[in-house]
Amino acid sequence: MLKTSAMTMMLVFAALPAISAERTLSGAEIKALLPAVIVKGEGTSQRFSAAGATTFTDHGRESFGSWTIVGDKYCSKWPPSQTQACFEIMVEDAPPDGGIAVIIWVDESGSQTHNTFTAKE
């Protein structure tokens, strides 16, 4: 199922114009995308399960949290905190020339964090 979701998302991205442009994902698109990809930053990576678990790795050190969709936002909790943080998710699709797909996390204040993502194998 994850491979099917990843393939579907990649086909959607391939159908977009050749110019790389940011677009906001719906809750359904976020729910389909995250379990099918690995998100990477500088020395970090994050994986998401379809069941709502997430693992964040920072320079080899892992932490475990949970995630869900609320409306059209990605929301996560990281123990021991019980506070849920929610983000709008935008993507900058990889151009057909082999560029890298970018995911943009937009927090409640409008601050953005840019990471790359690739399909899980």
PDB file of C-alpha atoms in Angstrom:
ATOM      1  CA  MET A   1       0.000   0.000   0.000  1.00  0.00           C
ATOM      2  CA  LEU A   2       2.821   2.442   0.812  1.00  0.00           C
ATOM      3  CA  LYS A   3       4.407   1.843  -2.572  1.00  0.00           C
ATOM      4  CA  THR A   4       1.034   2.490  -4.233  1.00  0.00           C
ATOM      5  CA  SER A   5       0.631   5.754  -2.295  1.00  0.00           C
ATOM      6  CA  ALA A   6       4.169   6.824  -3.167  1.00  0.00           C
ATOM      7  CA  MET A   7       3.613   5.978  -6.813  1.00  0.00           C
ATOM      8  CA  THR A   8       0.323   7.915  -6.819  1.00  0.00           C
ATOM      9  CA  MET A   9       1.972  10.981  -5.264  1.00  0.00           C
ATOM     10  CA  MET A  10       4.891  10.813  -7.695  1.00  0.00           C
ATOM     11  CA  LEU A  11       2.459  10.596 -10.642  1.00  0.00           C
ATOM     12  CA  VAL A  12       0.584  13.623  -9.289  1.00  0.00           C
ATOM     13  CA  PHE A  13       3.871  15.511  -9.030  1.00  0.00           C
ATOM     14  CA  ALA A  14       4.890  14.449 -12.537  1.00  0.00           C
ATOM     15  CA  ALA A  15       1.660  15.885 -13.959  1.00  0.00           C
ATOM     16  CA  LEU A  16       2.441  19.343 -12.581  1.00  0.00           C
ATOM     17  CA  PRO A  17       4.093  22.057 -14.671  1.00  0.00           C
ATOM     18  CA  ALA A  18       7.850  21.763 -15.239  1.00  0.00           C
ATOM     19  CA  ILE A  19       8.508  24.925 -13.220  1.00  0.00           C
ATOM     20  CA  SER A  20       8.976  24.096  -9.580  1.00  0.00           C
ATOM     21  CA  ALA A  21       6.224  25.777  -7.565  1.00  0.00           C
ATOM     22  CA  GLU A  22       5.020  25.604  -3.986  1.00  0.00           C
ATOM     23  CA  ARG A  23       1.540  24.358  -3.270  1.00  0.00           C
ATOM     24  CA  THR A  24      -0.354  23.626  -0.066  1.00  0.00           C
ATOM     25  CA  LEU A  25      -1.442  20.041   0.549  1.00  0.00           C
ATOM     26  CA  SER A  26      -4.911  19.054   1.746  1.00  0.00           C
ATOM     27  CA  GLY A  27      -5.313  16.808   4.782  1.00  0.00           C
ATOM     28  CA  ALA A  28      -5.960  13.827   2.493  1.00  0.00           C
ATOM     29  CA  GLU A  29      -2.799  14.567   0.479  1.00  0.00           C
ATOM     30  CA  ILE A  30      -0.703  14.857   3.659  1.00  0.00           C
ATOM     31  CA  LYS A  31      -2.123  11.573   4.956  1.00  0.00           C
ATOM     32  CA  ALA A  32      -1.214   9.843   1.683  1.00  0.00           C
ATOM     33  CA  LEU A  33       2.234  11.421   1.309  1.00  0.00           C
ATOM     34  CA  LEU A  34       3.905  11.155   4.709  1.00  0.00           C
ATOM     35  CA  PRO A  35       3.798   7.361   5.216  1.00  0.00           C
ATOM     36  CA  ALA A  36       5.232   6.945   1.704  1.00  0.00           C
ATOM     37  CA  VAL A  37       8.293   9.176   2.095  1.00  0.00           C
ATOM     38  CA  ILE A  38      11.390   9.882   4.164  1.00  0.00           C
ATOM     39  CA  VAL A  39      11.883  13.542   5.057  1.00  0.00           C
ATOM     40  CA  LYS A  40      15.483  14.722   5.390  1.00  0.00           C
ATOM     41  CA  GLY A  41      17.205  17.808   6.763  1.00  0.00           C
ATOM     42  CA  GLU A  42      20.809  18.605   7.709  1.00  0.00           C
ATOM     43  CA  GLY A  43      21.776  15.520   9.726  1.00  0.00           C
ATOM     44  CA  THR A  44      18.122  14.651  10.344  1.00  0.00           C
ATOM     45  CA  SER A  45      15.480  12.350   8.933  1.00  0.00           C
ATOM     46  CA  GLN A  46      11.884  11.582   9.786  1.00  0.00           C
ATOM     47  CA  ARG A  47       9.700   8.592   8.954  1.00  0.00           C
ATOM     48  CA  PHE A  48       5.951   8.323   9.357  1.00  0.00           C
ATOM     49  CA  SER A  49       3.763   5.228   9.706  1.00  0.00           C
ATOM     50  CA  ALA A  50       0.226   5.060   8.333  1.00  0.00           C
ATOM     51  CA  ALA A  51      -0.872   4.136  11.882  1.00  0.00           C
ATOM     52  CA  GLY A  52       0.263   7.532  13.234  1.00  0.00           C
ATOM     53  CA  ALA A  53       3.733   6.853  14.664  1.00  0.00           C
ATOM     54  CA  THR A  54       6.733   8.955  13.670  1.00  0.00           C
ATOM     55  CA  THR A  55      10.459   8.599  14.272  1.00  0.00           C
ATOM     56  CA  PHE A  56      12.773  11.602  14.117  1.00  0.00           C
ATOM     57  CA  THR A  57      16.502  10.943  13.858  1.00  0.00           C
ATOM     58  CA  ASP A  58      18.948  13.765  14.632  1.00  0.00           C
ATOM     59  CA  HIS A  59      22.576  12.822  13.925  1.00  0.00           C
ATOM     60  CA  GLY A  60      21.867   9.184  14.860  1.00  0.00           C
ATOM     61  CA  ARG A  61      19.744   9.934  17.925  1.00  0.00           C
ATOM     62  CA  GLU A  62      16.109   8.820  17.652  1.00  0.00           C
ATOM     63  CA  SER A  63      12.979  10.240  19.237  1.00  0.00           C
ATOM     64  CA  PHE A  64       9.492   8.853  18.868  1.00  0.00           C
ATOM     65  CA  GLY A  65       6.216  10.697  18.559  1.00  0.00           C
ATOM     66  CA  SER A  66       2.777  10.496  17.048  1.00  0.00           C
ATOM     67  CA  TRP A  67       1.083  12.342  14.221  1.00  0.00           C
ATOM     68  CA  THR A  68      -2.420  12.911  12.910  1.00  0.00           C
ATOM     69  CA  ILE A  69      -4.298  15.129  10.501  1.00  0.00           C
ATOM     70  CA  VAL A  70      -6.584  17.841  11.873  1.00  0.00           C
ATOM     71  CA  GLY A  71      -8.494  19.495   9.046  1.00  0.00           C
ATOM     72  CA  ASP A  72      -5.821  20.260   6.465  1.00  0.00           C
ATOM     73  CA  LYS A  73      -2.906  20.341   8.918  1.00  0.00           C
ATOM     74  CA  TYR A  74      -0.280  17.867  10.091  1.00  0.00           C
ATOM     75  CA  CYS A  75      -0.215  17.709  13.902  1.00  0.00           C
ATOM     76  CA  SER A  76       2.331  15.925  16.087  1.00  0.00           C
ATOM     77  CA  LYS A  77       3.109  15.211  19.742  1.00  0.00           C
ATOM     78  CA  TRP A  78       6.547  14.398  21.100  1.00  0.00           C
ATOM     79  CA  PRO A  79       6.643  12.839  24.601  1.00  0.00           C
ATOM     80  CA  PRO A  80       6.980  13.689  27.336  1.00  0.00           C
ATOM     81  CA  SER A  81       5.040  16.760  26.165  1.00  0.00           C
ATOM     82  CA  GLN A  82       1.309  16.323  25.612  1.00  0.00           C
ATOM     83  CA  THR A  83       1.138  19.536  23.596  1.00  0.00           C
ATOM     84  CA  GLN A  84       0.137  19.060  19.979  1.00  0.00           C
ATOM     85  CA  ALA A  85       1.865  21.244  17.386  1.00  0.00           C
ATOM     86  CA  CYS A  86       0.156  21.696  14.016  1.00  0.00           C
ATOM     87  CA  PHE A  87       1.615  22.710  10.662  1.00  0.00           C
ATOM     88  CA  GLU A  88       0.375  23.562   7.227  1.00  0.00           C
ATOM     89  CA  ILE A  89       2.277  21.432   4.723  1.00  0.00           C
ATOM     90  CA  MET A  90       3.463  22.768   1.417  1.00  0.00           C
ATOM     91  CA  VAL A  91       5.527  21.012  -1.221  1.00  0.00           C
ATOM     92  CA  GLU A  92       7.828  22.260  -3.905  1.00  0.00           C
ATOM     93  CA  ASP A  93       7.741  19.443  -6.371  1.00  0.00           C
ATOM     94  CA  ALA A  94      10.902  18.075  -7.919  1.00  0.00           C
ATOM     95  CA  PRO A  95      11.417  19.391 -11.431  1.00  0.00           C
ATOM     96  CA  PRO A  96      11.485  16.724 -14.148  1.00  0.00           C
ATOM     97  CA  ASP A  97      15.221  17.298 -14.661  1.00  0.00           C
ATOM     98  CA  GLY A  98      15.963  15.275 -11.515  1.00  0.00           C
ATOM     99  CA  GLY A  99      15.855  18.053  -8.923  1.00  0.00           C
ATOM    100  CA  ILE A 100      14.873  17.398  -5.325  1.00  0.00           C
ATOM    101  CA  ALA A 101      11.333  17.584  -3.935  1.00  0.00           C
ATOM    102  CA  VAL A 102      10.984  19.964  -0.977  1.00  0.00           C
ATOM    103  CA  ILE A 103       8.484  19.805   1.894  1.00  0.00           C
ATOM    104  CA  ILE A 104       7.760  23.010   3.802  1.00  0.00           C
ATOM    105  CA  TRP A 105       6.404  22.941   7.350  1.00  0.00           C
ATOM    106  CA  VAL A 106       4.553  26.175   8.196  1.00  0.00           C
ATOM    107  CA  ASP A 107       3.881  26.629  11.911  1.00  0.00           C
ATOM    108  CA  GLU A 108       1.086  28.625  13.549  1.00  0.00           C
ATOM    109  CA  SER A 109       3.189  31.827  13.449  1.00  0.00           C
ATOM    110  CA  GLY A 110       3.956  31.424   9.730  1.00  0.00           C
ATOM    111  CA  SER A 111       7.583  30.372  10.273  1.00  0.00           C
ATOM    112  CA  GLN A 112       8.769  27.896   7.646  1.00  0.00           C
ATOM    113  CA  THR A 113      11.115  24.919   7.815  1.00  0.00           C
ATOM    114  CA  HIS A 114      12.280  23.451   4.495  1.00  0.00           C
ATOM    115  CA  ASN A 115      13.313  19.795   4.141  1.00  0.00           C
ATOM    116  CA  THR A 116      13.697  17.406   1.226  1.00  0.00           C
ATOM    117  CA  PHE A 117      11.789  14.172   0.753  1.00  0.00           C
ATOM    118  CA  THR A 118      12.160  10.968  -1.197  1.00  0.00           C
ATOM    119  CA  ALA A 119       9.940   7.914  -1.645  1.00  0.00           C
ATOM    120  CA  LYS A 120      10.536   5.018   0.752  1.00  0.00           C
ATOM    121  CA  GLU A 121      12.021   1.973  -0.924  1.00  0.00           C
TER     122      GLU A 121
END
